[in-house]
Coordinates of C-alpha atoms in Angstrom, one line a residue:
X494 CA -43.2 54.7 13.4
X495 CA -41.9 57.5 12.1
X496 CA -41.6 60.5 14.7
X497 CA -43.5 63.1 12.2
X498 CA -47.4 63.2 13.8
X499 CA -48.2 64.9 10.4
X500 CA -47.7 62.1 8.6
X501 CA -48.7 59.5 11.1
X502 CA -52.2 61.5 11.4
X503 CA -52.5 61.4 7.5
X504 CA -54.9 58.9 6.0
X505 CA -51.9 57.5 3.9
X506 CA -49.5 57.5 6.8
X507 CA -52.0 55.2 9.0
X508 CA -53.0 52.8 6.2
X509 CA -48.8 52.6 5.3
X510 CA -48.1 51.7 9.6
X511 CA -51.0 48.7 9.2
X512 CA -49.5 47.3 6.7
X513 CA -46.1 47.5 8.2
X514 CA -48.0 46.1 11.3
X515 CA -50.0 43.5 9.2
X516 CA -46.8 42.4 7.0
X517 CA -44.5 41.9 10.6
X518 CA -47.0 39.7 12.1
X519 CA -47.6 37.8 9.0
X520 CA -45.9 34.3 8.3
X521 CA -46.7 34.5 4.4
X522 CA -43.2 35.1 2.3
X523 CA -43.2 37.1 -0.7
X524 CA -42.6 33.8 -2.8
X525 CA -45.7 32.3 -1.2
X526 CA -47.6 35.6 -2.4
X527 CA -46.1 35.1 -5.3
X528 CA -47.6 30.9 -5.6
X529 CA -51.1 32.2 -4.9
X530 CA -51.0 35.1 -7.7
X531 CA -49.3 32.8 -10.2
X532 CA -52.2 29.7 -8.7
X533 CA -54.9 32.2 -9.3
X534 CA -54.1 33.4 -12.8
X535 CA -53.6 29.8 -13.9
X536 CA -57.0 28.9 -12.5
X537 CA -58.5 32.1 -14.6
X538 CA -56.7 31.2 -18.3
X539 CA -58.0 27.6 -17.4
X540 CA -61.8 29.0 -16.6
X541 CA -61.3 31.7 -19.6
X542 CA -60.3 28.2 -21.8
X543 CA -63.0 26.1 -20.4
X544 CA -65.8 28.6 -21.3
X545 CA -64.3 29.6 -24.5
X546 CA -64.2 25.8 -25.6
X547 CA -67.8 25.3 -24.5
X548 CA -69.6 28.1 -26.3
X549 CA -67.3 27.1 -29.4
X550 CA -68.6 23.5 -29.3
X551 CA -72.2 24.9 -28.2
X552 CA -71.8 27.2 -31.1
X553 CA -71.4 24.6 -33.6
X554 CA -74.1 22.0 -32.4
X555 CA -76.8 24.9 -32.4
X556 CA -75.1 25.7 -35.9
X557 CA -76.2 22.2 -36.7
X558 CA -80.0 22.0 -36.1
X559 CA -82.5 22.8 -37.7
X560 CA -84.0 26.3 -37.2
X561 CA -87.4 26.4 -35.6
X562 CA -89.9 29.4 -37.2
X563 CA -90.8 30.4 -33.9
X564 CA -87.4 31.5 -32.8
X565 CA -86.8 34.7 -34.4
X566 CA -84.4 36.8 -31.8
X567 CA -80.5 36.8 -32.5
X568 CA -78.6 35.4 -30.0
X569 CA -76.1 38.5 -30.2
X570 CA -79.8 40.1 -28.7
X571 CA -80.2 37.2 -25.5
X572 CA -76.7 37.7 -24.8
X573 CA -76.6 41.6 -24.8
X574 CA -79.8 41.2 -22.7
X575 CA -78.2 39.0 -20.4
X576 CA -74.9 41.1 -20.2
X577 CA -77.4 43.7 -18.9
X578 CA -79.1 41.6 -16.3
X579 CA -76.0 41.0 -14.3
X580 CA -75.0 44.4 -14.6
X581 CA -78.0 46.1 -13.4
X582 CA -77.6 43.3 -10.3
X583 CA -74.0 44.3 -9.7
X584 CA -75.1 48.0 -10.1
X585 CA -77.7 47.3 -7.3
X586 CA -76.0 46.0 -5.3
X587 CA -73.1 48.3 -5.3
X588 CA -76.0 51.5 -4.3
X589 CA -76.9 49.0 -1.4
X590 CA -73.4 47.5 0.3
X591 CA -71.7 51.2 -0.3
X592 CA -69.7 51.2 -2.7
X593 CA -67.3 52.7 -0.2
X594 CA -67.9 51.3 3.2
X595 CA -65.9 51.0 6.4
X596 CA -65.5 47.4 8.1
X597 CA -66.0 47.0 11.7
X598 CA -62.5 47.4 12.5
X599 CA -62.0 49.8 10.1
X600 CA -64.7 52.1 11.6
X601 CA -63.2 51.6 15.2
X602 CA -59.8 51.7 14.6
X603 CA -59.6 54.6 11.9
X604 CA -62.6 56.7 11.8
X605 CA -62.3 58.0 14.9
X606 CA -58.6 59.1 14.3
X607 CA -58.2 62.6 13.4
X608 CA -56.4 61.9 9.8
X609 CA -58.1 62.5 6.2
X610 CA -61.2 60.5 5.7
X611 CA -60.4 60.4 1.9
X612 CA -56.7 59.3 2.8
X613 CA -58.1 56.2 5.0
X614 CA -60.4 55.3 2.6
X615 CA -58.4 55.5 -0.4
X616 CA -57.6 51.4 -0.5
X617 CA -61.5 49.8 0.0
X618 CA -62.1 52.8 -3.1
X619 CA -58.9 50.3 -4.5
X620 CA -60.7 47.0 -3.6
X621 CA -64.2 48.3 -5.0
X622 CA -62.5 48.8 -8.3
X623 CA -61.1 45.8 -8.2
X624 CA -64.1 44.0 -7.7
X625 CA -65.9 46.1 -10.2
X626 CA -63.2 45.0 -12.5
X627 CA -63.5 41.5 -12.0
X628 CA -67.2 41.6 -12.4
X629 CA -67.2 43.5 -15.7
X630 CA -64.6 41.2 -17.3
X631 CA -67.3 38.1 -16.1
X632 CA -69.8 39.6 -17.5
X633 CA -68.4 40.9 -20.9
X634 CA -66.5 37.5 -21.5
X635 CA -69.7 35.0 -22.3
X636 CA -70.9 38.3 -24.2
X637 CA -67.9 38.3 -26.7
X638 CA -67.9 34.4 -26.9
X639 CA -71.4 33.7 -27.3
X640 CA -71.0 36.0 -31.0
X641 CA -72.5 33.7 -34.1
X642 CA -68.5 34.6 -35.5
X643 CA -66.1 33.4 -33.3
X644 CA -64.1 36.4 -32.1
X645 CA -60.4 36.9 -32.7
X646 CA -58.3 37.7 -29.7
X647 CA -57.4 42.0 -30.5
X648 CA -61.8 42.2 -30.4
X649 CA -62.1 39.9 -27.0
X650 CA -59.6 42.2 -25.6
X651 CA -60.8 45.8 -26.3
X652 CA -64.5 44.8 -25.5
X653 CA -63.2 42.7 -22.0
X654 CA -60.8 46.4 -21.6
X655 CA -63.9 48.7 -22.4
X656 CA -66.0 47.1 -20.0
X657 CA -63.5 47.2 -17.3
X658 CA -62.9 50.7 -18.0
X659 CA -66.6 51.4 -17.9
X660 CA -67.6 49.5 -14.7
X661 CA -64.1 51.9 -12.9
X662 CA -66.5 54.8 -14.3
X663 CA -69.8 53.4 -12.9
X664 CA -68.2 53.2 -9.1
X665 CA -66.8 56.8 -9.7
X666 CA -69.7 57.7 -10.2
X667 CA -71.6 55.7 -7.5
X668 CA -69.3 57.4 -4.8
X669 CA -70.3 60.7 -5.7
X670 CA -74.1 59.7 -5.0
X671 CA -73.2 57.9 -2.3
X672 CA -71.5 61.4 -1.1
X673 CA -74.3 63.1 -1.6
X674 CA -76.7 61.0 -0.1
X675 CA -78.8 60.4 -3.3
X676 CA -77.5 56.1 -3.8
X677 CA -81.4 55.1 -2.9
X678 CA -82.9 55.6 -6.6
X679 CA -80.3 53.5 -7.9
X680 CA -81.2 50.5 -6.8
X681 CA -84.9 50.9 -8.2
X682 CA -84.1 52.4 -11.3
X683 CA -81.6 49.4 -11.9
X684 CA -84.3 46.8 -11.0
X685 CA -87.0 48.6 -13.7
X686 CA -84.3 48.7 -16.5
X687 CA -83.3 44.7 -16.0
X688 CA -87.4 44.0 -15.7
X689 CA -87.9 46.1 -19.1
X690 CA -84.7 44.8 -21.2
X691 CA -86.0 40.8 -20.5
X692 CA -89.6 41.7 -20.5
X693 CA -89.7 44.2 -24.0
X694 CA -87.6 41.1 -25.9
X695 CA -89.9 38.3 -25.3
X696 CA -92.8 40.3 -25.8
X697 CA -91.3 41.2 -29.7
X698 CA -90.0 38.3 -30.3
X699 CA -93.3 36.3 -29.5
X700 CA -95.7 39.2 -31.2
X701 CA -93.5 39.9 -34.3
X702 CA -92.8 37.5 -36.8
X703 CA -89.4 38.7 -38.0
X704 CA -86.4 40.1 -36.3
X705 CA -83.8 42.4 -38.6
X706 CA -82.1 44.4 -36.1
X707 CA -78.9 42.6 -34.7
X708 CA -76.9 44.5 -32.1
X709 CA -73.2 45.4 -33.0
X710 CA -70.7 47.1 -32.0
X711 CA -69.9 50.5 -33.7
X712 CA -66.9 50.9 -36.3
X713 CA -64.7 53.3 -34.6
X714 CA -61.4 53.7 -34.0
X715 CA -60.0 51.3 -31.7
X716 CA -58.3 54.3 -29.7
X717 CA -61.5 56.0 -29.4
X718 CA -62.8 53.0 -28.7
X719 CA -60.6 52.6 -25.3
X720 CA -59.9 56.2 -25.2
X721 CA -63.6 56.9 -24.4
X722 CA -63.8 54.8 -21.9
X723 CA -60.3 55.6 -20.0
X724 CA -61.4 59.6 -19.3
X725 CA -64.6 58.0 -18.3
X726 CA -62.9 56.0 -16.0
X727 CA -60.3 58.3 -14.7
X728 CA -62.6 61.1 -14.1
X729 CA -64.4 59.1 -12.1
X730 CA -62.4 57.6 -9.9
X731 CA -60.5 61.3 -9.4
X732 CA -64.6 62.8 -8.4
X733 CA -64.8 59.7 -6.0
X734 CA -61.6 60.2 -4.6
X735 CA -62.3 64.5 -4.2
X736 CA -65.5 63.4 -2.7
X737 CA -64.3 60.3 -0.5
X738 CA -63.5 62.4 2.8
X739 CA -67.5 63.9 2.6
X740 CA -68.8 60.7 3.9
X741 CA -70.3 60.4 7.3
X742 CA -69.2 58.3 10.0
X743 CA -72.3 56.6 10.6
X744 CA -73.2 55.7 7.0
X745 CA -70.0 54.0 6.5
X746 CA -70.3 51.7 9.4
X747 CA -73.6 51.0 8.6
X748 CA -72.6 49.8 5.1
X749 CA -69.7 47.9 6.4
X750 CA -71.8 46.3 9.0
X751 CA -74.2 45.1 5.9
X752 CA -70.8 43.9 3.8
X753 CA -69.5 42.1 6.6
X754 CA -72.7 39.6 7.1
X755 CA -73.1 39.5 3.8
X756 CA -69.7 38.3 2.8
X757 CA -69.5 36.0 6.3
X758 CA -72.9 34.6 5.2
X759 CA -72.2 33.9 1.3
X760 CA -68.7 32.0 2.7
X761 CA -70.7 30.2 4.6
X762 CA -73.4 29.4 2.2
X763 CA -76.1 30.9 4.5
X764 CA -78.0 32.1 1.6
X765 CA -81.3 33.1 4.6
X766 CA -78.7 35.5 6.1
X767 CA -76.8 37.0 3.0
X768 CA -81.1 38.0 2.0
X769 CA -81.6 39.4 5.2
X770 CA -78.3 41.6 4.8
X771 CA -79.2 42.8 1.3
X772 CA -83.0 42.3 1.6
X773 CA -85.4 44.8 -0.1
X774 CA -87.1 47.4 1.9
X775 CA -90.8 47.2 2.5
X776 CA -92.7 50.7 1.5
X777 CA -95.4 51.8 3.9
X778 CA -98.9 52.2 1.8
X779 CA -99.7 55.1 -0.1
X780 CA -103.3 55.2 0.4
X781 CA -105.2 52.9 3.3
X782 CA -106.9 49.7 2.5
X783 CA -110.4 48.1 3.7
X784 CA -109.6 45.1 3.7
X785 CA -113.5 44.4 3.8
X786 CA -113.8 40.8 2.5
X787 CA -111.6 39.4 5.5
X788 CA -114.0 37.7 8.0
X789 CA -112.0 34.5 9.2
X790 CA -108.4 34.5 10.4
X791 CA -107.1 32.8 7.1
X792 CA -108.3 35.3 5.5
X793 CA -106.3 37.6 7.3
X794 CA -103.6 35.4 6.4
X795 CA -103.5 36.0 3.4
X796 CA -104.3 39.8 3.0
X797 CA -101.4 40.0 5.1
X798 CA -99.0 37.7 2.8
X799 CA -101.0 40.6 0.1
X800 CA -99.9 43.5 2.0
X801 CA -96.0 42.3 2.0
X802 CA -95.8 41.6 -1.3
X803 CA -97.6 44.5 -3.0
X804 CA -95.1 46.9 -0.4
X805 CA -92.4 45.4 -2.4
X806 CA -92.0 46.3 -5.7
X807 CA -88.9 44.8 -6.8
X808 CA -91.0 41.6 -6.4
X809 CA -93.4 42.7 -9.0
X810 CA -89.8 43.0 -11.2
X811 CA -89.0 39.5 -10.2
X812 CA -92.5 37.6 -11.4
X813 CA -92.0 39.9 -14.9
X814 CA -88.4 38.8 -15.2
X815 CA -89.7 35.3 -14.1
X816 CA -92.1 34.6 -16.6
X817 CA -90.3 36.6 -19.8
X818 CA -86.9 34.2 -19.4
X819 CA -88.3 30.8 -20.7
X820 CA -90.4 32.8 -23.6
X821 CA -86.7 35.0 -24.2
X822 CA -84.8 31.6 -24.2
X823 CA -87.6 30.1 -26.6
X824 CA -87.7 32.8 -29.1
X825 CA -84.2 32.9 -29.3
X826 CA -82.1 31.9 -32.6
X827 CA -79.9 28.9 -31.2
X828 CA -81.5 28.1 -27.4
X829 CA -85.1 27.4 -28.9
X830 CA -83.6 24.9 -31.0
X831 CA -82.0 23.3 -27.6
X832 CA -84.9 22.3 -25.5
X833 CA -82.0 21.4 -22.8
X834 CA -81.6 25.2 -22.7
X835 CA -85.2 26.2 -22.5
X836 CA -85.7 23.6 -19.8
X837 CA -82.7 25.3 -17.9
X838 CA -84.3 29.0 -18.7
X839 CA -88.0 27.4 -17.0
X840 CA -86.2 26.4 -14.0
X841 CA -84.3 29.7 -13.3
X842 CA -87.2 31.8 -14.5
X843 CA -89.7 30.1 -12.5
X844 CA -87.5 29.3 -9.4
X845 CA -86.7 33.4 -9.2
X846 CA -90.9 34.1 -9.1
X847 CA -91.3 31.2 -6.5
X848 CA -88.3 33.5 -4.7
X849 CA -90.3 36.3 -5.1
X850 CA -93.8 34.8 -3.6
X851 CA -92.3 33.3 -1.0
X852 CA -91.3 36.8 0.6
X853 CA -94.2 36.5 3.2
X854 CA -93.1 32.9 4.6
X855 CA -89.4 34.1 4.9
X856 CA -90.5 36.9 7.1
X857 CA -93.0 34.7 9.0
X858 CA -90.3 32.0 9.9
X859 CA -87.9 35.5 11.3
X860 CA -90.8 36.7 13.1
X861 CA -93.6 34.2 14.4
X862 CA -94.9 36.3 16.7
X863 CA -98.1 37.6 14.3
X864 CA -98.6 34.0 13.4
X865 CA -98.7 32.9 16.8
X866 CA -101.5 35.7 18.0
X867 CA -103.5 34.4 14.9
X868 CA -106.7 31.7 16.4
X869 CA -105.2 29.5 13.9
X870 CA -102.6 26.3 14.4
X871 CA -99.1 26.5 12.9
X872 CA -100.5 23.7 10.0
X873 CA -103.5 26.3 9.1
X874 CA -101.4 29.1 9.2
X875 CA -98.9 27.4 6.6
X876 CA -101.6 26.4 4.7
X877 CA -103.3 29.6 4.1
X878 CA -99.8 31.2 3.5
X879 CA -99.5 28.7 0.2
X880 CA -102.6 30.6 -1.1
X881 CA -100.8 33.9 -2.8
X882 CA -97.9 31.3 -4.1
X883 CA -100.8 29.0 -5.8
X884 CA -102.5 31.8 -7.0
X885 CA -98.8 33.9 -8.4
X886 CA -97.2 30.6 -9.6
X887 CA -100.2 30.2 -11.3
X888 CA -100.1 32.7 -13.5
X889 CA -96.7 33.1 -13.6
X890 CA -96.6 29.7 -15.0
X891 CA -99.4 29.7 -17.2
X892 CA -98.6 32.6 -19.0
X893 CA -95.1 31.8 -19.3
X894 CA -95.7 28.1 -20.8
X895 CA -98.5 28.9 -23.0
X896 CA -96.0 31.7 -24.7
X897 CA -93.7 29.5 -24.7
X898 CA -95.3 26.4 -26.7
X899 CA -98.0 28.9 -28.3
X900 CA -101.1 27.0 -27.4
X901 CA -103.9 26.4 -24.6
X902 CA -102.8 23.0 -24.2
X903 CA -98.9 24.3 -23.1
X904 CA -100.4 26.7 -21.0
X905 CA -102.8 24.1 -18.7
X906 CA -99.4 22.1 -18.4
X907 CA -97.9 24.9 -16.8
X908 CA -100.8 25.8 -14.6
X909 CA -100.9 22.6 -13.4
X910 CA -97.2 22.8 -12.6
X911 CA -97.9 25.5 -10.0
X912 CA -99.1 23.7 -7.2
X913 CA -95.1 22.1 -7.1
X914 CA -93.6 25.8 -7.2
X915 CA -95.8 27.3 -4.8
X916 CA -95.3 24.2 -2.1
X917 CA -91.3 25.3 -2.8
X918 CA -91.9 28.6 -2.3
X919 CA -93.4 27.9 1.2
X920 CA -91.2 25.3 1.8
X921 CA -88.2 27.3 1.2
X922 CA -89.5 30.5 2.8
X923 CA -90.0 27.4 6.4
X924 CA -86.2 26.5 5.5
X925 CA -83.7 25.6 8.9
X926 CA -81.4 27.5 9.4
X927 CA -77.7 26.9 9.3
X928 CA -77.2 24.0 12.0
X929 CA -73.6 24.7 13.3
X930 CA -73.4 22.5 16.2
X931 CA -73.2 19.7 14.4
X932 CA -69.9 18.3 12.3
X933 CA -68.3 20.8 9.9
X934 CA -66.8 20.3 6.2
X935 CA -63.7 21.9 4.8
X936 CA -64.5 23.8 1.9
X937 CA -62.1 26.5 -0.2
X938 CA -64.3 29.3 1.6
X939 CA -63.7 27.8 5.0
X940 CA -65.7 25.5 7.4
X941 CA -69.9 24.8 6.3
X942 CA -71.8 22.6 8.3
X943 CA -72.5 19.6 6.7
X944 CA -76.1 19.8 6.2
X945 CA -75.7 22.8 3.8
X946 CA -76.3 20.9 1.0
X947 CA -79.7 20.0 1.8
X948 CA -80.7 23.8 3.5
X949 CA -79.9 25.3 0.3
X950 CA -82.0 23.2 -2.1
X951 CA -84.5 23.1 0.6
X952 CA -87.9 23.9 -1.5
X953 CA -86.5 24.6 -5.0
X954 CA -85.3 20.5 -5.4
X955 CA -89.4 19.8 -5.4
X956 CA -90.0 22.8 -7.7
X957 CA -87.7 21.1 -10.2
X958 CA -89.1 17.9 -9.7
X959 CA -93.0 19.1 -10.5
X960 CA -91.1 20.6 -13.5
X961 CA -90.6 17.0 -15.0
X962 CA -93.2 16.7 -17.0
X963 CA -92.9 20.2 -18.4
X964 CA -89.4 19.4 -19.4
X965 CA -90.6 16.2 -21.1
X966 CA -93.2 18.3 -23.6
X967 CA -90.4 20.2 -24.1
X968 CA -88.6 17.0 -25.7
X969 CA -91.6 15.6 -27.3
X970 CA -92.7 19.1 -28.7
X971 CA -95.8 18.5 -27.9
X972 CA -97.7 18.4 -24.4
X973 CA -100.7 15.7 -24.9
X974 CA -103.6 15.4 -22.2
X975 CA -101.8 12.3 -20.7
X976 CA -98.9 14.8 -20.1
X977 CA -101.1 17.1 -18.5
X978 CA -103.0 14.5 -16.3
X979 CA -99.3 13.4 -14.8
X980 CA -98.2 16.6 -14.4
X981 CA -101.3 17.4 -12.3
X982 CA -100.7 14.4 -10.0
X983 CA -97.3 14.8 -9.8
X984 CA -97.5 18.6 -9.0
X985 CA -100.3 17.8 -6.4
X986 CA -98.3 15.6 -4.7
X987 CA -95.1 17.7 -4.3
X988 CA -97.1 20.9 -3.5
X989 CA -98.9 19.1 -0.1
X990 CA -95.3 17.4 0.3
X991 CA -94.1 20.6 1.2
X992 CA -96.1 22.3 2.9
X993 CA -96.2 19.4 5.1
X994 CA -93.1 19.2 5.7
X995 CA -92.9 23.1 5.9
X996 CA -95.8 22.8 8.5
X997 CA -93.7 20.7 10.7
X998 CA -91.2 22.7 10.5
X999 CA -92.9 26.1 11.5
X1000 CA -94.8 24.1 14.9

């Protein structure tokens, strides 16, 4: 170390003696450094070729078929709508792991040291970017590629460049609120704009019979066009670097805390931890409820299950967003035509509202206790908890399938679907946990227990399966009363498959 305590005591000075540290206790050479970066740009121009190849060749089959009248939305529209989606996620989820946080070593080794905060915590500002970075070029790169004209390379890179630039401003900026203390809006506002840009879309697209405006991107300047978003960019990762030594101790750890279980549990494919670590809050009631029509303990069941998910309005988001992405994929210029890619759009749409209902069993399997004081066994119990995920999944369901085949007859197929959704949702909400005593596999993120396969499709594999017959109208065009008679039967019998087996799971 170099004798100076001024410059050991400096935030730069401590991060430069850890790597020194780090680098003469490591057994990686610089030319094995150098195999990895070279391995992991080869593996991104492959992924960037792949996907480029499959929306040209998806591009040209849609190009093929026959248009449909009812889908009137440009594509340019979906994807721009989609583009948002995953930002507003990322966003989110930024506000709730930091952006800048301090690990657990990090905050016992460093924080307590009396060298500049803003010095120390210059490189996780370095590795948010860089994340943020990666993220935005993910996200704009389907965007570019999924244009009706196939791009040329100069406009793939300035829109990939802008959105880099402008994800560097949107953690600048994110810092300075987390600074300030004022991140927890974020994470609501986010959720409302991703529930209106899906929702407003499928509403117009189903209610007007025409669609003339198509989203483009402005004629300006292609230095303006990068220029705009560079200052952007550098100004606000100079703010969050003036403002970086203003955060507190405690928040840091905190944060750090939540990013280490989250990225320990997404490694290990623990998708019931990594929602625990970013998990929405609860709200306490605004005003007090009666409650008056409970009189039996199921009852109380239920307006329980009621009470958690009305506390928890990002659900509400995810039941809108649920039931508007089959109707947005339908009315869509190119995917309606594909009923492959509707079929794909039910499943995720109604798989993220079965999520959503099945908030109240995930927090009864983590905390029995209330269940267990209930006069009720653990097979009632599980039974009356599939009431509010019949009743949601209903609806969600019904309204979504009748929009999307515009008729009564689409809409009692997907009603009768529900009962296969809601048994997932309450399947999946009764899911094991992780069993590590067991044997391990080898995976690139490390060692996963074997049975991690069958944990994580653990409710949504019967969902899909009561989709069947949804997916076959879909084919046919068409959803006859046979149709509807299997899918009830079919539904029935996957709905009381699991919540039997979530029953045995819970005693």
């Amino acid at each position: 170390m170099n004798a100076d305590p001024t410059l050991e005591l400096s935030g730069a000075g401590v991060r430069r003696f850890t790597r020194r540290a780090t680098a003469e206790r490591a057994d990686t050479s610089w030319l094995t450094l150098g195999g990895d970066v070279l391995s992991a740009l080869t593996t991104a121009a492959v992924v960037v070729a792949v996907f480029g190849g499959a929306f040209a060749s998806l591009r040209e089959r849609i190009a093929a078929r026959p248009e449909t009248g009812s889908a009137v939305l440009p594509g340019e529209l979906t994807a721009l709508v989609a583009a948002v989606l995953v930002t507003a996620a990322v966003v989110a989820l930024l506000s709730r792991l930091g952006p800048v946080s301090a690990t657990p070593a990090t905050a016992a080794w460093w924080l307590p040291l009396p060298a500049g905060r803003r010095g120390l915590l210059r490189g996780e500002l370095r590795k948010v970017g860089l994340v943020a970075v990666v993220a935005a070029v993910v996200v704009a790169l389907p965007v570019v590629l999924a244009a009706p004209q196939a791009p040329s390379v100069p406009e793939v890179s300035v829109t990939v460049a802008g959105a880099a630039l402008l994800a560097l401003a949107v953690v600048g900026g994110l810092v300075v609120l987390q600074a300030g203390g004022r991140t927890g809006w974020v994470a609501p506002v986010t959720g409302a704009l991703a529930t209106v840009v899906v929702v407003v879309p499928a509403v117009g697209g189903t209610l007007v019979d025409g669609w003339d405006w198509v989203p483009s991107a402005p004629d300006v300047p292609l230095p303006l066009l990068i220029g705009v978003p560079a200052v952007l960019a550098v100004a606000g990762l100079v703010a969050a670097d003036r403002v970086s030594d203003r955060l507190a101790a405690g928040a840091l750890r905190e944060r750090g805390t939540a990013v280490f279980v989250a990225s320990a549990s997404a490694l290990s494919l623990d998708t019931r931890e990594l929602g625990r670590a970013l998990g929405t809050p609860v709200h306490p009631p605004r005003r007090q409820r009666s409650w008056s029509w409970v009189k039996e303990p199921w009852q109380a069941v239920v307006a329980g299950d009621l009470a958690v998910f009305s506390r928890s309005p990002w659900r509400w988001g995810q039941l809108a967003i649920g039931t508007a992405l089959p109707v947005l994929a339908a009315r869509t210029r190119g995917l309606g035509e594909v009923p492959g890619l509707v079929a794909v759009a039910v499943v995720i749409g109604w798989g993220l509202a079965a999520v959503a209902l099945g908030e109240p069993s995930r927090r009864a399997h983590g905390s029995p206790a209330a269940d267990r004081a209930m006069p009720l066994s653990s097979q009632d119990v599980v039974r009356a908890r599939a009431i509010v995920p019949l009743a949601g999944m209903a609806l969600v369901c019904g309204v979504s399938a009748g929009v999307v085949g515009l008729g009564w007859e689409w809409a009692v197929l997907g009603v009768l679907t529900a009962p296969a959704w809601a048994g997932a949702a309450v399947r999946g909400g009764y899911r094991p946990e992780l069993d590590w005593s067991g044997p391990v596999l080898s995976s690139p993120m490390g060692a996963v227990p074997t049975s991690v396969g069958v944990t994580l499709v653990r409710g949504l594999d019967l969902g899909v399966l009561g989709t069947i017959p949804f997916i076959v109208a879909l084919l046919l065009g068409e959803a006859p009363q046979l149709l509807q008679g299997i899918a009830l039967v079919v539904a029935a019998g996957l709905g009381a498959l699991a919540v039997g087996t979530a029953q045995r799971r819970s005693s």
